[in-house]
XYZ file of C-alpha atoms in Angstrom:
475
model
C 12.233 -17.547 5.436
C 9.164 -19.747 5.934
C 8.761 -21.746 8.961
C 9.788 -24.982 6.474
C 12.569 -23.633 4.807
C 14.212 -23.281 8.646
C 13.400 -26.445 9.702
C 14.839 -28.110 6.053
C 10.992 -29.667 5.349
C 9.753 -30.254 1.809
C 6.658 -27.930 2.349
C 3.342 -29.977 0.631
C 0.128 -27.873 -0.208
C -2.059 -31.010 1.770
C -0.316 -30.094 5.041
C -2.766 -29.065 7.537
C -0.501 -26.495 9.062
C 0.122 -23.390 7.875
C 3.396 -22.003 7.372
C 4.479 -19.124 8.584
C 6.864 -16.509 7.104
C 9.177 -16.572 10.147
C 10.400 -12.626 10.048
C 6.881 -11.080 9.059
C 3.471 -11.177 10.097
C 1.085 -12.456 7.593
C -1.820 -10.504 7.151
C -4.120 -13.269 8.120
C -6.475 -14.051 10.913
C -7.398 -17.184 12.845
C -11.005 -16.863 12.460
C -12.820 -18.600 15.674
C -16.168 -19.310 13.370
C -14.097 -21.888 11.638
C -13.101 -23.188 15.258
C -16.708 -23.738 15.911
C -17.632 -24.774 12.515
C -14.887 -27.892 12.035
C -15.874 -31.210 11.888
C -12.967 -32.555 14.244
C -14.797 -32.925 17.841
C -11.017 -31.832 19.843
C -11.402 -28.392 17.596
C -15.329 -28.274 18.633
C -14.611 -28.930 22.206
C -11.590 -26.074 22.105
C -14.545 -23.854 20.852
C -16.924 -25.012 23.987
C -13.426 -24.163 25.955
C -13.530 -20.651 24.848
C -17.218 -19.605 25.134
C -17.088 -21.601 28.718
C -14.713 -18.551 29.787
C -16.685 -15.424 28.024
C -19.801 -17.150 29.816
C -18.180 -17.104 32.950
C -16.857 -13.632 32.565
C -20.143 -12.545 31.685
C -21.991 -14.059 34.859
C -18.754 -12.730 36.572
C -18.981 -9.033 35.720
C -22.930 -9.665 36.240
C -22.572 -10.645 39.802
C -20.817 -7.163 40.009
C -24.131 -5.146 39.244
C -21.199 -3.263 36.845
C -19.633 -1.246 40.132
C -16.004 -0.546 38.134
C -15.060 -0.678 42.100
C -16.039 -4.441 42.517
C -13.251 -7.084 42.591
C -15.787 -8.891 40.478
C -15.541 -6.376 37.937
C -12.097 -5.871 37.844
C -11.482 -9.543 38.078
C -13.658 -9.606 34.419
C -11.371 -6.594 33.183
C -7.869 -8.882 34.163
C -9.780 -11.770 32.393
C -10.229 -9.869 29.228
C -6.702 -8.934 28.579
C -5.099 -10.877 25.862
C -1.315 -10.328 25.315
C -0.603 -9.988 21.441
C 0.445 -14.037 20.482
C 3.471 -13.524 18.713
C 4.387 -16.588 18.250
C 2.036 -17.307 15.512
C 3.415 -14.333 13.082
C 0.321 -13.491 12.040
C -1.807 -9.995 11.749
C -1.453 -6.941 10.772
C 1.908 -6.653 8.752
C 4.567 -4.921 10.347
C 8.272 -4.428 9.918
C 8.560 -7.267 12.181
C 6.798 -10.216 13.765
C 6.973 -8.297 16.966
C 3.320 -6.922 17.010
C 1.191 -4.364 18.810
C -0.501 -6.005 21.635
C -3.491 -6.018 23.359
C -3.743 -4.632 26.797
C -6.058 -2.775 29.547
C -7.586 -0.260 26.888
C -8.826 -3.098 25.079
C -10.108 -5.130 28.139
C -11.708 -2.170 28.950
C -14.017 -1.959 25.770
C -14.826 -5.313 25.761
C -15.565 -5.139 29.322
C -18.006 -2.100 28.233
C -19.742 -4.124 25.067
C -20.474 -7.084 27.962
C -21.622 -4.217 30.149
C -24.003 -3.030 27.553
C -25.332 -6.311 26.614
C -26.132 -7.037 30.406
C -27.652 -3.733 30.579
C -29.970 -4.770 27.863
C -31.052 -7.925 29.257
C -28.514 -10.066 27.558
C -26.144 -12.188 29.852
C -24.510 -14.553 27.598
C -23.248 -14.652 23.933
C -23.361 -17.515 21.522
C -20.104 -16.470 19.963
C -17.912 -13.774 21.448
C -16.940 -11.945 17.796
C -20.314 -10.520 18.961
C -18.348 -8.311 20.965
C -16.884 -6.466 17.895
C -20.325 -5.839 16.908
C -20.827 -3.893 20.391
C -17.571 -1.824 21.114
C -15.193 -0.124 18.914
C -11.545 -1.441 18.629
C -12.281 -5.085 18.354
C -11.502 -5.505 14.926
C -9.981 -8.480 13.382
C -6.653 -8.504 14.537
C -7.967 -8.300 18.132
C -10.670 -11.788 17.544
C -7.490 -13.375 16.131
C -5.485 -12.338 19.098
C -8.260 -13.614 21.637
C -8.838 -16.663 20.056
C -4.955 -17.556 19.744
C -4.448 -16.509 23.218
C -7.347 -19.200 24.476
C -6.186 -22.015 22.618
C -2.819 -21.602 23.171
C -2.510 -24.824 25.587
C -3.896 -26.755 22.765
C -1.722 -25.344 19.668
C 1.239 -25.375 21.757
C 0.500 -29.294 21.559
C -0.694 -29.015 18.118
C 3.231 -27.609 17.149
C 4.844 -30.284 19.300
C 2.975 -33.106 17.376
C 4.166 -31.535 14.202
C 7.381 -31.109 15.334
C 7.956 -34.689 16.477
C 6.686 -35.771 12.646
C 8.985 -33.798 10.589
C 12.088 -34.207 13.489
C 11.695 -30.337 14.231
C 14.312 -29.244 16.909
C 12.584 -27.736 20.420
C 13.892 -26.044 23.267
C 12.114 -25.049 26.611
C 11.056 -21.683 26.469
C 8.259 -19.581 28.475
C 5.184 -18.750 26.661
C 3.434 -15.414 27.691
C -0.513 -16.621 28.944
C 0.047 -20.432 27.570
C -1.641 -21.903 30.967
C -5.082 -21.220 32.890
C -4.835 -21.470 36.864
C -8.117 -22.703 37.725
C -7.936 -21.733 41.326
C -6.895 -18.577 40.420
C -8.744 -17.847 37.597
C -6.190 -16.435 35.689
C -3.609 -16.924 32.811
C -0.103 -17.664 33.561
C 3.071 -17.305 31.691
C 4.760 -21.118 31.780
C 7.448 -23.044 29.808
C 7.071 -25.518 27.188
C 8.947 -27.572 24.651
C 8.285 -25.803 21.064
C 10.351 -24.822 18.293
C 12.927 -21.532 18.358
C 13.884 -19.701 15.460
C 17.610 -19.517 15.157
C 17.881 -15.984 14.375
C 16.282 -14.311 16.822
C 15.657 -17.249 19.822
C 12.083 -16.949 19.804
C 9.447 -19.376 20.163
C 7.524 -20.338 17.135
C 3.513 -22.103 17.187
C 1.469 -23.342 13.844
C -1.676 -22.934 13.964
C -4.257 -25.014 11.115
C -4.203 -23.494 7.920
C -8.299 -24.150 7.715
C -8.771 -21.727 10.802
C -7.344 -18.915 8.578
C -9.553 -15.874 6.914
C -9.005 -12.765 5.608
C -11.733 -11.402 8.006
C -13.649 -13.012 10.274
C -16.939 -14.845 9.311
C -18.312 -12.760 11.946
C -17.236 -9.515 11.556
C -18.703 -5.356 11.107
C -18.772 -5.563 7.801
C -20.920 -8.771 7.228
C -23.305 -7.217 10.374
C -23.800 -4.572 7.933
C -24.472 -6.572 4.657
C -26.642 -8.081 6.545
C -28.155 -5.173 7.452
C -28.730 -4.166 4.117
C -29.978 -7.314 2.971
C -32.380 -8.402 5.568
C -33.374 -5.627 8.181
C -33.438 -2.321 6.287
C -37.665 -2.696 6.115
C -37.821 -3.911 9.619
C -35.797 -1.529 11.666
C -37.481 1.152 9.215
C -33.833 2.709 8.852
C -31.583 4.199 5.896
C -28.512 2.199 5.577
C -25.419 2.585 3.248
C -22.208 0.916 2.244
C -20.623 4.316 3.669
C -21.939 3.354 7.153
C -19.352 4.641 9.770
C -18.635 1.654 12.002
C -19.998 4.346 15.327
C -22.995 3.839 13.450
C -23.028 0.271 12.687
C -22.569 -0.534 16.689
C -24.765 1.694 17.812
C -27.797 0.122 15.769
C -25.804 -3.483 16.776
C -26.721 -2.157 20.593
C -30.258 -0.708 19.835
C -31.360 -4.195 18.271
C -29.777 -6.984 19.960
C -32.529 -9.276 18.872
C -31.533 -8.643 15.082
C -27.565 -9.697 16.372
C -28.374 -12.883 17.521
C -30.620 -13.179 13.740
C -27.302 -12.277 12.198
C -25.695 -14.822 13.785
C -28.037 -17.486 13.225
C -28.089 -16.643 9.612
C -24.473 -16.917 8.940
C -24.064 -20.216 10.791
C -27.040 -21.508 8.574
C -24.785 -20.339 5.432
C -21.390 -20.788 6.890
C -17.965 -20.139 6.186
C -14.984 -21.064 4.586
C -11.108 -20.360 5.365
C -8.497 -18.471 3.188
C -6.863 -20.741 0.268
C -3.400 -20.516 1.601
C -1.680 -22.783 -1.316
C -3.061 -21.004 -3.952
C -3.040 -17.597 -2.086
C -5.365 -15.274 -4.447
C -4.168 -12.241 -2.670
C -0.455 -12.845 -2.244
C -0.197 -12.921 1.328
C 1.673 -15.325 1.601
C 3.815 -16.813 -1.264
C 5.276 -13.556 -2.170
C 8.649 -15.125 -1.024
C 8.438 -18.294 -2.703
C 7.750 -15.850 -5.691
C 10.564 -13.562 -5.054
C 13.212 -16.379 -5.297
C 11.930 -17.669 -8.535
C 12.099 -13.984 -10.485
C 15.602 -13.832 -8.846
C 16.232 -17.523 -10.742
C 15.154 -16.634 -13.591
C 16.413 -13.168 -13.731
C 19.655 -12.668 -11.684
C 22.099 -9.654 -11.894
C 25.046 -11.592 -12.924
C 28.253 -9.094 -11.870
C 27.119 -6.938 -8.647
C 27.864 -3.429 -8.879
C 30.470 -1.300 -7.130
C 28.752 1.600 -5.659
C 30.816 4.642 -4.665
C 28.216 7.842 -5.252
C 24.310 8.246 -5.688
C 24.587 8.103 -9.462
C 25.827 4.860 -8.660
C 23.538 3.484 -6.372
C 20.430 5.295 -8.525
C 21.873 3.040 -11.476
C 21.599 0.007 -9.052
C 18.021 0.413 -8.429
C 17.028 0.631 -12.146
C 19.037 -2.597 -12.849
C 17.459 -3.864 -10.256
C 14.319 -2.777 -11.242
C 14.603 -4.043 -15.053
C 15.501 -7.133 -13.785
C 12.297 -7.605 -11.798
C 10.394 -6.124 -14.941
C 11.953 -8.907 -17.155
C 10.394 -11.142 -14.713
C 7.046 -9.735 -15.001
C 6.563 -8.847 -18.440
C 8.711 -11.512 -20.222
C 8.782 -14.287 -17.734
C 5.332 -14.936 -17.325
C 5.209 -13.401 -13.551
C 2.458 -10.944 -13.991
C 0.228 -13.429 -13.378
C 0.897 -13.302 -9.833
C -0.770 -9.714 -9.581
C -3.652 -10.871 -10.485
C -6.420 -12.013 -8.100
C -9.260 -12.244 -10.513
C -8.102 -11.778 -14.167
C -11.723 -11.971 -15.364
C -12.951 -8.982 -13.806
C -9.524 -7.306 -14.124
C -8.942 -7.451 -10.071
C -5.460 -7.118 -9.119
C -4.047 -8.093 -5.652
C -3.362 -5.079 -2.889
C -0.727 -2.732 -3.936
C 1.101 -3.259 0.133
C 1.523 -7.185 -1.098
C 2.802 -6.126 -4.715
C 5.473 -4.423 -2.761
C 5.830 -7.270 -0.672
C 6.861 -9.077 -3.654
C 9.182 -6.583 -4.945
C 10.640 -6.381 -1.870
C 11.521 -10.074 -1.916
C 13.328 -9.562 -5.025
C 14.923 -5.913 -4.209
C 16.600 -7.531 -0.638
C 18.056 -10.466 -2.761
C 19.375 -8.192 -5.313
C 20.656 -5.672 -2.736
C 21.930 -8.130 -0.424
C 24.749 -9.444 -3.494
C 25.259 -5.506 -4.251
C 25.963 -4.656 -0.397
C 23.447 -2.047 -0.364
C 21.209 -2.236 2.853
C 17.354 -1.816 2.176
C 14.817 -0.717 4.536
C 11.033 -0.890 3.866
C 8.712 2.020 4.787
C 11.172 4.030 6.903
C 9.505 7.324 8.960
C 10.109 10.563 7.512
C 8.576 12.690 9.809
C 5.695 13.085 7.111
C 4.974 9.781 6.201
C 6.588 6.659 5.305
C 8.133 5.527 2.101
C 7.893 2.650 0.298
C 11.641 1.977 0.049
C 14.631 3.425 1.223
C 18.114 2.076 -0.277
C 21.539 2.917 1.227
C 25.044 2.090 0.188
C 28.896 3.346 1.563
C 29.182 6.050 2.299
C 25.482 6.671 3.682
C 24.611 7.198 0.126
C 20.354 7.088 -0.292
C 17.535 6.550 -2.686
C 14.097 6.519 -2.138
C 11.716 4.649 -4.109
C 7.841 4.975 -4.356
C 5.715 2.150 -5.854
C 1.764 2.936 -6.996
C -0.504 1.337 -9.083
C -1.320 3.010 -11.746
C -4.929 2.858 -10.376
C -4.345 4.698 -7.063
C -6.290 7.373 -5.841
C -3.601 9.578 -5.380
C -1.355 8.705 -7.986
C -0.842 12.046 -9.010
C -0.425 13.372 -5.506
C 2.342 10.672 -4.728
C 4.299 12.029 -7.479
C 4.019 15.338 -7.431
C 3.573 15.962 -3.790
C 4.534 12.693 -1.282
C 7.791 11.757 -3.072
C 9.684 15.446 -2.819
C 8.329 15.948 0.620
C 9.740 12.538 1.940
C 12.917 13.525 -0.075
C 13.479 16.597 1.906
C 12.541 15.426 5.061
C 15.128 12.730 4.722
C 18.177 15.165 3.096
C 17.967 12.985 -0.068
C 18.763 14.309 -3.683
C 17.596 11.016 -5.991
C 14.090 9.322 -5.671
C 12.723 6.644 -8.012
C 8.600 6.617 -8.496
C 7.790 3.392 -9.892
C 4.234 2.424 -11.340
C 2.656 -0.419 -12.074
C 0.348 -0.325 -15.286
C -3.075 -2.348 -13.574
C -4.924 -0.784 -16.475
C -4.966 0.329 -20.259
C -8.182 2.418 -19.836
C -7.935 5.797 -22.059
C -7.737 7.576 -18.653
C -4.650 5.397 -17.533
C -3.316 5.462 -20.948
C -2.662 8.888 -20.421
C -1.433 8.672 -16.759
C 1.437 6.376 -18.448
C 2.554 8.532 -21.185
C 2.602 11.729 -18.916
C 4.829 10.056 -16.502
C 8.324 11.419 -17.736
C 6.774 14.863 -18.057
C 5.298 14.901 -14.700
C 8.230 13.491 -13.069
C 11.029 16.335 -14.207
C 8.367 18.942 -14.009
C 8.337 17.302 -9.905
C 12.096 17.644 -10.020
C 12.233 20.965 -11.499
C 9.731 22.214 -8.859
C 11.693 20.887 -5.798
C 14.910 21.049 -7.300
C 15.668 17.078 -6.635
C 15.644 14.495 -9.252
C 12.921 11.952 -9.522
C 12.954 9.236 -11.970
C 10.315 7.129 -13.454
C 10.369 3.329 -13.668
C 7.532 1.286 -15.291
C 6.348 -2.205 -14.838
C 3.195 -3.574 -16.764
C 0.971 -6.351 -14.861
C -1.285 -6.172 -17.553
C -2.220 -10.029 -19.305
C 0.211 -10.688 -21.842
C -0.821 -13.114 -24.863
C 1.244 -16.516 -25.512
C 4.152 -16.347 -28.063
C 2.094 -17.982 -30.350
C -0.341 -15.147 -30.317
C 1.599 -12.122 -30.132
């Protein structure tokens, strides 16, 4: 359910809010370069706001001549701990909006990349996604956490103007690290009025949908481009695409002068956010999606489901129904990021999709799905489970994947046993009709019952082709 669906609001692509997907993350990132890039002077002081505080840390943990034993020192390390923001529901996809944090460890490597930068003469930063440049473990998740956690005060406001617009509902409800003490010089935990979600009672914030990336503008991977672009003659050094990111930091600490060139350079080219309405990678309408293949092609009579054979049946209705979607219904386009160069979208948000589908589907049939249960030797894609305690697995790969192969042959049985369960599904998704992959489709059925033979379980094949389909007028 989407943040507007709850709240009963006729979501409009020229909103400037995003909106969220209330009971998963969405794998997207508040990137602070757009912070310090917009136009609107409140978001360009906010950005002032949060370098004020790294600058203050860093003259803080200076003042400590880096003794770990100073109270200067530690008082940087408390400064630098930034509580995972949970409210926003976004990051790293998870099984939940619950999230990972971000505790001492962490405060203790960025507390180590200030340390070095001091070390080398450098006692300031002009943007602190330097950092991540400097010290392992500050990857995009963890800018995105910092820079949520230091505007907080202001997108708490930022949701309660919102809210008062569209008549949104708030409660009072304390917000972990939503207020600086100034005397103190520390975050607190205080209440505020913001908007609850009604199933689980916890607090919801928006942030702008113009702040969001994929990755940050400043980021590893665009130090390296960089690298490779514009410094390969002048730090005389080999450089690869394979670069290990060890490697990438330690030349980011040997050459702090070419940093602060990379920085310059990409705020002289600048950035632009994530298109969230038209969502090229399917992060986030995958639900919006989901409900339309389920209009167009519902399972009219749910099954009753008494055995595995039953169940098994279930999942390939299910399964043909989502295929008549795709192949007949025009909803292949969806997988496609870039249909010119033949890119499809991630296989993890493919499944998202299918598993917006497969929970309305299973929720009519009474059959509880879980996605990427443990084994105890990986997870699976899908697990479904009826009365009885009746269970199916399901596997979903591209056809394209790496280890296509190895997830039918090998993954699939091993998951099986480790979970005591006699019927699995492998389904693949044609993202190709190269002679290779030709053949990878038309040795499916042989491969799977040799796999089933082999490990005496059974394994089924299921098919579903993304590939462009012509108009009815041209087929």
């Amino acid at each position: 359910m989407y943040f507007s669906d709850c709240f009963q609001i006729e979501y409009k692509a020229d909103f400037d809010w995003f909106d969220p997907i209330l009971e998963n993350d969405t794998l997207l990132f508040v990137d602070p370069f757009l912070v310090f890039a917009d136009t609107d002077t409140e978001w360009q002081q906010a950005y002032g706001e949060i370098m004020d505080y790294f600058q203050s840390a860093f003259r803080l943990l200076a003042s400590s001549k880096l003794n770990p034993r100073h109270q200067y020192f530690k008082r940087t390390l408390s400064l630098m701990e930034f509580p995972e923001p949970r409210e926003f529901r976004l990051g790293f996809a998870s099984t939940s909006a619950e999230g990972s944090g971000s505790g001492p460890g962490l405060a203790k490597k960025v507390v180590e990349a200030m340390s070095e930068a001091i070390r080398r003469g450098i006692e300031d930063i002009e943007h602190f996604e330097e950092l991540g440049i400097l010290v392992s473990g500050i990857n995009k998740d963890r800018i995105s956490d910092i820079t949520c956690n230091l505007l907080k005060p202001r997108l708490i406001r930022y949701t309660q103007v919102i809210c008062h617009t569209f008549d949104v509902p708030m409660e009072v409800r304390k917000i972990r690290h939503s207020q600086y003490d100034e005397i103190r010089s520390r975050w607190m935990d205080a209440e505020h009025l913001v908007p609850i979600d009604p199933e689980t009672a916890k607090p919801i914030l928006l942030v702008p949908k113009r702040f969001l990336r994929e990755l940050p503008t400043l980021s590893s991977d665009n130090w390296g481009e960089f690298l490779d672009t514009s410094l390969r003659d002048d730090l005389n050094i080999k450089i690869s695409q394979g670069m290990r990111k060890d490697e990438i930091i330690a030349l980011a600490r040997t050459h702090p002068d070419a940093v602060r060139r990379w920085v310059q350079y990409m705020q002289d080219r600048g950035s632009s956010a994530y298109d969230v309405d038209s969502d090229p990678m399917l992060h986030v309408n995958w639900q919006r999606l989901a409900r339309e293949a389920v209009s167009v092609s519902p399972i009219e009579e749910p099954p009753q489901i008494s055995n595995a054979e039953d169940l098994l049946s279930f999942v390939h209705t299910a399964i043909d129904h989502f295929r008549d979607w795709v192949e007949k219904k025009g909803g292949w386009r969806v997988f496609w990021r870039d249909l010119k160069e033949f890119k499809s979208v991630p296989e993890s948000n493919m499944q998202l999709l299918f598993l917006g589908v497969l929970e309305h589907y299973c929720s009519q049939a009474g059959v509880r799905l879980d996605r990427e249960v443990e084994t105890g030797r990986g997870p699976v894609d899908f697990t479904f489970t009826s009365a009885g305690d009746v269970r199916v697995l399901l596997e979903m790969k591209k056809l394209t994947h790496g280890e296509f192969w190895h997830g039918l042959r090998t993954q699939t049985p091993i998951y099986m046993a480790s979970q005591g369960v006699r019927h699995a599904v492998f389904l693949a998704v044609r993202d190709s009709i190269s002679k290779p992959m030709r053949e990878r489709w038309i040795k499916l059925s042989v491969e799977a019952a040799a796999a089933s033979e082999n490990n005496s379980c059974t394994i089924r094949v299921a098919r579903v082709d993304i590939m462009p389909k012509d108009s009815a007028s041209k087929s």
